[in-house]
Coordinates of C-alpha atoms and ligand atoms in Angstrom, one line a residue:
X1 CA -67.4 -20.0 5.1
X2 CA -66.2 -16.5 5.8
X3 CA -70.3 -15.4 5.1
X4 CA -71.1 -18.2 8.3
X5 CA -68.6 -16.6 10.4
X6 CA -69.8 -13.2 10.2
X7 CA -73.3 -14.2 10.6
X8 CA -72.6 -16.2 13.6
X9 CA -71.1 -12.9 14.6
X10 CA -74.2 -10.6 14.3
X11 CA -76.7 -13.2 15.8
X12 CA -74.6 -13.6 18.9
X13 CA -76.5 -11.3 20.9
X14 CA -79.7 -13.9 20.9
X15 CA -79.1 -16.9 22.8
X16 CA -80.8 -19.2 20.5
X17 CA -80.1 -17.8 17.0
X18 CA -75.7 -17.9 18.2
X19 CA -76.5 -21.5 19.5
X20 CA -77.9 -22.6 16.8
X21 CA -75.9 -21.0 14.4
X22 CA -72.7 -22.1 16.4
X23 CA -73.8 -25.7 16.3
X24 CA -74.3 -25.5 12.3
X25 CA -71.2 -25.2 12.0
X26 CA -70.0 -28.5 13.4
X27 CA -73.3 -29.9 11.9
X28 CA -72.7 -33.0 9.7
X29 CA -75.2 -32.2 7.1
X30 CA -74.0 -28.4 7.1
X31 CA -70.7 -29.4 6.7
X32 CA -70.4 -32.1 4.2
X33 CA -72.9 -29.9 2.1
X34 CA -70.3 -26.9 2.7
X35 CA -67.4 -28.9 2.1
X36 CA -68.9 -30.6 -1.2
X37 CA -69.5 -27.7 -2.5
X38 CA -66.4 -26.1 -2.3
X39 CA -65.1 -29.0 -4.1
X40 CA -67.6 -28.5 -6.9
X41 CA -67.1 -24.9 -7.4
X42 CA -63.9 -25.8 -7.8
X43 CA -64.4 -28.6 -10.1
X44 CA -66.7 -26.2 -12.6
X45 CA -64.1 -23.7 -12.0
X46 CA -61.9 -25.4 -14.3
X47 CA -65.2 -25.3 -17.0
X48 CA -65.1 -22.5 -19.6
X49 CA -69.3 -22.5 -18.8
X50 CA -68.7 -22.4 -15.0
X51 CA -71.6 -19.8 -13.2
X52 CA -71.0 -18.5 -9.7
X53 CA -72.5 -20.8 -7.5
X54 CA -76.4 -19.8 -6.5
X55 CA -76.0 -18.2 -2.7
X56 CA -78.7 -20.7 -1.0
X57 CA -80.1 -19.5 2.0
X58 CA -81.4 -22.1 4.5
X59 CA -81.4 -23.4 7.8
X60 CA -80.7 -26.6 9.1
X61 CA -84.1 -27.6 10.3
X62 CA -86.2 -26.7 7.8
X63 CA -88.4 -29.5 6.0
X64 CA -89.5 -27.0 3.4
X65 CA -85.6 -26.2 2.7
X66 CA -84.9 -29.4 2.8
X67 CA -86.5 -30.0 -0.5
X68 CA -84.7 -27.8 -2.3
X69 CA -81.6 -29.4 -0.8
X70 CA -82.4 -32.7 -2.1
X71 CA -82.5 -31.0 -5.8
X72 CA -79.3 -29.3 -5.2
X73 CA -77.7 -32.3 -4.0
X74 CA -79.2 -34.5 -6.3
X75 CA -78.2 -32.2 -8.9
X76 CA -75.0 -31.6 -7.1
X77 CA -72.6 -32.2 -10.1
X78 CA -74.3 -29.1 -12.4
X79 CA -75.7 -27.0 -9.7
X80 CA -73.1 -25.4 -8.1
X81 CA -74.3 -23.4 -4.5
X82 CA -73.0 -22.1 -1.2
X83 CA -75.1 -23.1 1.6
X84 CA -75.9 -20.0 4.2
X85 CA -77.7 -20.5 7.7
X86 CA -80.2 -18.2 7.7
X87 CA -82.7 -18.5 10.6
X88 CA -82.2 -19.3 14.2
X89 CA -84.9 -18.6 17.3
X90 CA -84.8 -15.5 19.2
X91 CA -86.7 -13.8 21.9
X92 CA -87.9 -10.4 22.2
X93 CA -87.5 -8.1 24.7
X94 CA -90.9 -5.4 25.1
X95 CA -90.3 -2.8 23.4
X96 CA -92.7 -0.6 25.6
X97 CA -95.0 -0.1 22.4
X98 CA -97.1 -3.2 23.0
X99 CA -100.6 -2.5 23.1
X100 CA -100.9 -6.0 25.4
X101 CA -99.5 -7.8 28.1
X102 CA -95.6 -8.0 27.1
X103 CA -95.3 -10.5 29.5
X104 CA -97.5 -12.3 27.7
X105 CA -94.8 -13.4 25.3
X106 CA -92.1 -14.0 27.7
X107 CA -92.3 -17.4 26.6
X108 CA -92.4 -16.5 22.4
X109 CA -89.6 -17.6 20.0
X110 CA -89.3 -15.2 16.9
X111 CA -87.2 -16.4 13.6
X112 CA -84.1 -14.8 13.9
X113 CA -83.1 -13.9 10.0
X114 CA -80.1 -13.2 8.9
X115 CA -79.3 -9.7 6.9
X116 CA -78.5 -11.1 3.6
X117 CA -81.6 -13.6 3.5
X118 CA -83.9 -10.6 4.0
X119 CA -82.1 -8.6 1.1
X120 CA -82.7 -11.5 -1.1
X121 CA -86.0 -12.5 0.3
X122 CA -88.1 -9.1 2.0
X123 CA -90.2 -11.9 3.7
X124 CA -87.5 -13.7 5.0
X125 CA -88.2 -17.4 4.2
X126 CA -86.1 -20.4 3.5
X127 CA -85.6 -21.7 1.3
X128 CA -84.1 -18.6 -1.2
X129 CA -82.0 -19.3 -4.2
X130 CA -80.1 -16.1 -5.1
X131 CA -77.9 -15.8 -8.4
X132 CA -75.0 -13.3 -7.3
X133 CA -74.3 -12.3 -10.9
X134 CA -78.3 -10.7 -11.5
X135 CA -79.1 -10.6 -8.2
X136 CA -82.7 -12.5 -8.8
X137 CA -83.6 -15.0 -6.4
X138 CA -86.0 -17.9 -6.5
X139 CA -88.6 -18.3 -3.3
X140 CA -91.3 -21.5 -2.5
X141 CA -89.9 -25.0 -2.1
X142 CA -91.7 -26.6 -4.9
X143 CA -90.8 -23.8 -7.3
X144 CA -87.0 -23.9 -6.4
X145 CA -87.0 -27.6 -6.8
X146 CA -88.2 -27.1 -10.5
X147 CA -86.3 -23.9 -11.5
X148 CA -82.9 -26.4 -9.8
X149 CA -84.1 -29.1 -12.1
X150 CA -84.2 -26.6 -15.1
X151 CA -80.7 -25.1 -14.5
X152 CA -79.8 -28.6 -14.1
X153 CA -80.6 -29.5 -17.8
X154 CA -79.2 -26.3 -18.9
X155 CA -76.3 -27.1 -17.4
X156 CA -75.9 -30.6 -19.2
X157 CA -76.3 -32.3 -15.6
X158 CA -75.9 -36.1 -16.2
X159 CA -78.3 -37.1 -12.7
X160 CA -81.9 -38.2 -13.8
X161 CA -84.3 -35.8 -14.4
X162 CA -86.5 -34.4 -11.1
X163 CA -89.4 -34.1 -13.0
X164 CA -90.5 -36.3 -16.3
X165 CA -90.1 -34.9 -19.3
X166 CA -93.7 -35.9 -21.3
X167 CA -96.0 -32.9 -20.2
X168 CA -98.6 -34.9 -18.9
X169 CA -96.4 -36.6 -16.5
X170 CA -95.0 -33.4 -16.0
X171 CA -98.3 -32.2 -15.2
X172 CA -99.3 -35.3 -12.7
X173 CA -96.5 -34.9 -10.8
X174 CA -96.9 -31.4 -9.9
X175 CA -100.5 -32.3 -9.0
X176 CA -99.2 -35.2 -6.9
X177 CA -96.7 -32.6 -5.5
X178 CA -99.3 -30.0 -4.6
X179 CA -101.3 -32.7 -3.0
X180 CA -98.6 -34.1 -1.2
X181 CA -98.0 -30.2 0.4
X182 CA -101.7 -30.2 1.6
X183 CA -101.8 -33.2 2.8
X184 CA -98.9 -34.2 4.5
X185 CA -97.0 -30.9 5.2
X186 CA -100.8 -29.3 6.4
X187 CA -101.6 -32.5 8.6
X188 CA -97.9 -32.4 10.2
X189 CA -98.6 -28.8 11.9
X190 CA -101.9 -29.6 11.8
X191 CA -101.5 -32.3 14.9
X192 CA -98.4 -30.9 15.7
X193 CA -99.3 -27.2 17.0
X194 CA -103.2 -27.6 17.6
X195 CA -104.2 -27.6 21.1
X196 CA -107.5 -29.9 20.7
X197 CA -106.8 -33.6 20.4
X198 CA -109.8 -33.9 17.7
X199 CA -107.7 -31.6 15.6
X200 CA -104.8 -33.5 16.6
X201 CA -106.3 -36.7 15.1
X202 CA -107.7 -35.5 12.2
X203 CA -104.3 -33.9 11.5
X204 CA -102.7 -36.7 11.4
X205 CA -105.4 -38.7 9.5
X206 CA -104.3 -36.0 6.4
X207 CA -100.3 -37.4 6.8
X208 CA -101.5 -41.1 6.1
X209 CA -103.8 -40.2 3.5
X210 CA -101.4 -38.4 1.8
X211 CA -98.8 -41.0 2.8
X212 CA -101.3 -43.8 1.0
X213 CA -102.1 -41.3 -1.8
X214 CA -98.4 -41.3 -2.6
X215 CA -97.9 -44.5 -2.0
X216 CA -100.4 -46.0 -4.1
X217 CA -99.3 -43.9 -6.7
X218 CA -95.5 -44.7 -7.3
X219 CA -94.9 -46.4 -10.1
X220 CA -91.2 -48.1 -9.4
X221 CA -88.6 -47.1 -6.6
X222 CA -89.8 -43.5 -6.0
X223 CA -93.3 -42.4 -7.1
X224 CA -92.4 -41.4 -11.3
X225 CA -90.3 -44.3 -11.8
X226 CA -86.8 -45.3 -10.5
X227 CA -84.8 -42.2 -9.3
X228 CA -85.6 -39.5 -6.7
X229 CA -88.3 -36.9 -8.4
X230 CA -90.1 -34.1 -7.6
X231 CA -92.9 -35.6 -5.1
X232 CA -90.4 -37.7 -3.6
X233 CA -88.0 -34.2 -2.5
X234 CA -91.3 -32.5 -1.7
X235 CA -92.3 -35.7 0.5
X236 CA -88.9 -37.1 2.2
X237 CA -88.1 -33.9 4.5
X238 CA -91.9 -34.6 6.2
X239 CA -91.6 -38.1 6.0
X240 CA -88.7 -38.4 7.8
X241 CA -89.5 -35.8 10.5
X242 CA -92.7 -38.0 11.6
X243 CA -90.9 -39.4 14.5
X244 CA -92.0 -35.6 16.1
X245 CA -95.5 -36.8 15.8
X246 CA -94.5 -40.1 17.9
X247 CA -92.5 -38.5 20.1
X248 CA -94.7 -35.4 21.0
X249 CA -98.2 -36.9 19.9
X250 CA -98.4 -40.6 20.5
X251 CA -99.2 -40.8 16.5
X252 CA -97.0 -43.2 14.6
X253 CA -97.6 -44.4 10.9
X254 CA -98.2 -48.3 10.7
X255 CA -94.9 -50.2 9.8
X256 CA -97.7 -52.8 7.7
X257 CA -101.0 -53.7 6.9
X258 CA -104.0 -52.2 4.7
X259 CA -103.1 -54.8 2.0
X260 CA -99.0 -54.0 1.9
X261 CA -99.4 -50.4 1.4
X262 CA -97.5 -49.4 4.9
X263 CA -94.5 -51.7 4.0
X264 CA -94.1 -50.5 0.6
X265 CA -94.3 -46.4 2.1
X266 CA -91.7 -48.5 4.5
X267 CA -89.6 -48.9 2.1
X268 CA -89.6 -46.5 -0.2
X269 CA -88.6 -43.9 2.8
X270 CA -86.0 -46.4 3.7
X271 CA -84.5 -46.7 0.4
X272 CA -84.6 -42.4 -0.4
X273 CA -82.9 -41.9 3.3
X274 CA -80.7 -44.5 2.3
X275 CA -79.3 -42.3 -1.0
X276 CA -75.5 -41.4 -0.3
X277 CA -76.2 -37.9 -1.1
X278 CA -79.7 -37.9 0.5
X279 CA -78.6 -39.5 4.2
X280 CA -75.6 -36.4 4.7
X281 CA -79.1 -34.4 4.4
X282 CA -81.1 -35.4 7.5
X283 CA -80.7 -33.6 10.5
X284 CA -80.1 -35.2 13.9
X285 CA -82.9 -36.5 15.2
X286 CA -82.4 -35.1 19.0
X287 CA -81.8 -31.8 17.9
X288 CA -84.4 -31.7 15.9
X289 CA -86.3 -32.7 18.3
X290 CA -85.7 -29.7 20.3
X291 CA -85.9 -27.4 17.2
X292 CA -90.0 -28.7 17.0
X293 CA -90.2 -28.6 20.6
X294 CA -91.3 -24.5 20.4
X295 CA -94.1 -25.9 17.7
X296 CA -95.7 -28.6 20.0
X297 CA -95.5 -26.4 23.2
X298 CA -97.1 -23.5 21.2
X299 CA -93.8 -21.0 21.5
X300 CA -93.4 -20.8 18.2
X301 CA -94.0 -17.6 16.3
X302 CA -93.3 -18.0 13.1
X303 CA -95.2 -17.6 10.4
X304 CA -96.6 -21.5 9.5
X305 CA -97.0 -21.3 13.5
X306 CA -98.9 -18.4 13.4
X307 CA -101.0 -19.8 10.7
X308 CA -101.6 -23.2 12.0
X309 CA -102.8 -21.8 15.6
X310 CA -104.7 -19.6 14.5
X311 CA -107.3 -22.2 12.6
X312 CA -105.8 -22.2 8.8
X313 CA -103.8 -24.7 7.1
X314 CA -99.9 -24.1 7.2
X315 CA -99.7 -22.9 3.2
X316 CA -102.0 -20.1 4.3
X317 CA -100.4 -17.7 6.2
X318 CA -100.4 -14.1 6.3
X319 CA -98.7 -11.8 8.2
X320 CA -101.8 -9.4 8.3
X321 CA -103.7 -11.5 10.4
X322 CA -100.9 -13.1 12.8
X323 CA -98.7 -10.7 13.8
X324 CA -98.2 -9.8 17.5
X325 CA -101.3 -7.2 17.1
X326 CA -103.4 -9.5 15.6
X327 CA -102.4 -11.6 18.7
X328 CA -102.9 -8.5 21.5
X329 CA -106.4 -8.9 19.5
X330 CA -107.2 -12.1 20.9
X331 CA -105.6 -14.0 17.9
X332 CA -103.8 -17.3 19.6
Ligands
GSH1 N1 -94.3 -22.0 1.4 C1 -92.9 -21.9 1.8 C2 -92.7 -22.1 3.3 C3 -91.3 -21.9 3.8 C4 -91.2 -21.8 5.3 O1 -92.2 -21.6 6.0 N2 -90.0 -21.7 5.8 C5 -89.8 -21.4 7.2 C6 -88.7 -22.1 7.9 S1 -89.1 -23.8 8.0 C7 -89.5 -19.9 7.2 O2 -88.8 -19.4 6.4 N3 -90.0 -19.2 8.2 C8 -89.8 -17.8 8.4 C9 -90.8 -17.2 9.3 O3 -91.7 -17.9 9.8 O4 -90.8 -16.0 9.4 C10 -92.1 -22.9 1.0 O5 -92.6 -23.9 0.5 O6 -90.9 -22.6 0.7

């Protein structure tokens, strides 16, 4: 907690960044997260293999965080973690420097990042997994969702395994995981930040094939079987963001039809939101909502913004080609 308050403190001079931050703090996912886990340090405290919880930076609205959240949590009794709000939105004031209009971006929000995120993390993304003891972190969603499910086992957690243990199913659900992040997660910026409606469309086309990909694939309650897994946590933070595509883009996935396949994704997303350690998770749907808000009115500069605005998918971007120069450039 103390780490929240002195970050709040340094990001007060941005509007956004203190607002947000100031709000995370009464946040009911934040704060049943941050309480639960004070209560499980605690708890492994009293174990002669206790290991300083992992400092997790993340930030409330994140769907790729949110993945490794679902690990932690489902993983909550071995895994021991202290959550810390990383990123907020700023804006910039010209520097003078700019080789373009600086008025240009009077309307531009920036990721505000906090200090000890970009010590961990040089390129400032949630989600980052740091162990205070070695100071080594862990980056990339789907990667910190496996190396929690590994420290899980090592820890002799007693929750389900995220991912199967034959290697060949091992194997398929990192595929369908993979697939799932093209798909879905590309398709979701995809109709979300492009400008043309065709792109729109065909954006959204990729979330429902990747919707009925996953879909027809599960094999019991969630895709490997009957517990929360690794496709499922890389799926559910998308999944349940989707009302942004409604609500800024008129596209909502069918609640039946196309022989059942629409009620079972129905109910499958209804059962994992459901979970009693999964629900705490989801952020408010209004304030996420104006969170997304910078994405579909093309404010947002960050970098799966960038990416996606500039023509490539939101897994490819690169700072080289979307920074502000690349923008004075003609880059939008
Ligand atoms: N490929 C990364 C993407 C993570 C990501 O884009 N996170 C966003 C917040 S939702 C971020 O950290 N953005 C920082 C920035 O844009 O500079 C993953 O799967 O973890």
């Amino acid at each position: 907690m103390q780490r929240v308050a002195a970050t709040t403190l340094r990001a007060a001079t941005t509007l956004e960044a203190a607002t947000t931050l100031r709000a995370a703090t009464t946040l009911r996912a934040a704060t049943t997260l941050r309480a639960a886990t004070t209560l499980r340090t605690s708890r492994r405290g009293q174990s002669s293999t206790a290991a300083a919880p992992l400092r997790y930076f993340s930030a409330w609205f994140c769907p790729f965080a949110h993945r490794a959240t679902l690990a932690l949590e489902h993983h909550r009794q071995a895994v021991p973690y202290e959550w810390e709000e990383s990123l907020g939105w700023e804006q910039r004031a010209p520097t003078g420097d700019e080789d373009f209009e600086a008025t240009e971006r009077s309307d531009w929000w920036y990721h505000w990042k906090s200090p000890a995120l970009l010590a961990a993390n040089p390129k400032g993304m949630v989600p980052t997994l740091l162990d205070p003891a070695t100071n080594r972190a862990v980056t990339e969603s789907i990667v910190c969702i496996q190396f929690i499910d590994e420290l899980a086992a090592a820890n002799g957690s007693t929750a389900p395994p995220l991912l199967p243990t034959d290697p060949f199913e091992r194997a398929a659900a990192r595929v369908a995981a993979e697939q799932v992040n093209k798909s879905v997660t590309s398709g979701y910026y995809q109709a979300l930040v492009r400008t043309d409606a065709a792109e729109r469309a065909d954006g959204f086309a990729k979330v429902l094939d990747g919707l009925r990909a996953f879909t027809r694939e599960s094999r019991g309650h969630f895709w490997g079987g009957d517990s929360l897994g690794l496709v499922d946590c890389v799926l559910l933070p998308y999944a349940y963001r989707l009302y942004a595509l409604e609500h800024y883009r008129g596209f909502a996935v069918p609640a039946s039809g196309e022989g059942g396949v629409w009620e079972r994704y129905q109910a499958w997303l209804s059962r994992a939101t459901s979970l009693p350690y999964v629900a705490p998770t989801l952020p408010e749907r209004e304030r996420y909502l104006r969170h997304v808000a910078k994405y579909a009115e093309g404010k947002a500069r960050s970098k799966v913004g960038n990416a996606v605005r500039r023509g490539a998918a939101a897994h490819d971007y690169d700072d080289t080609l979307d920074d502000d120069a690349a923008h004075a450039q003609g880059v939008k």
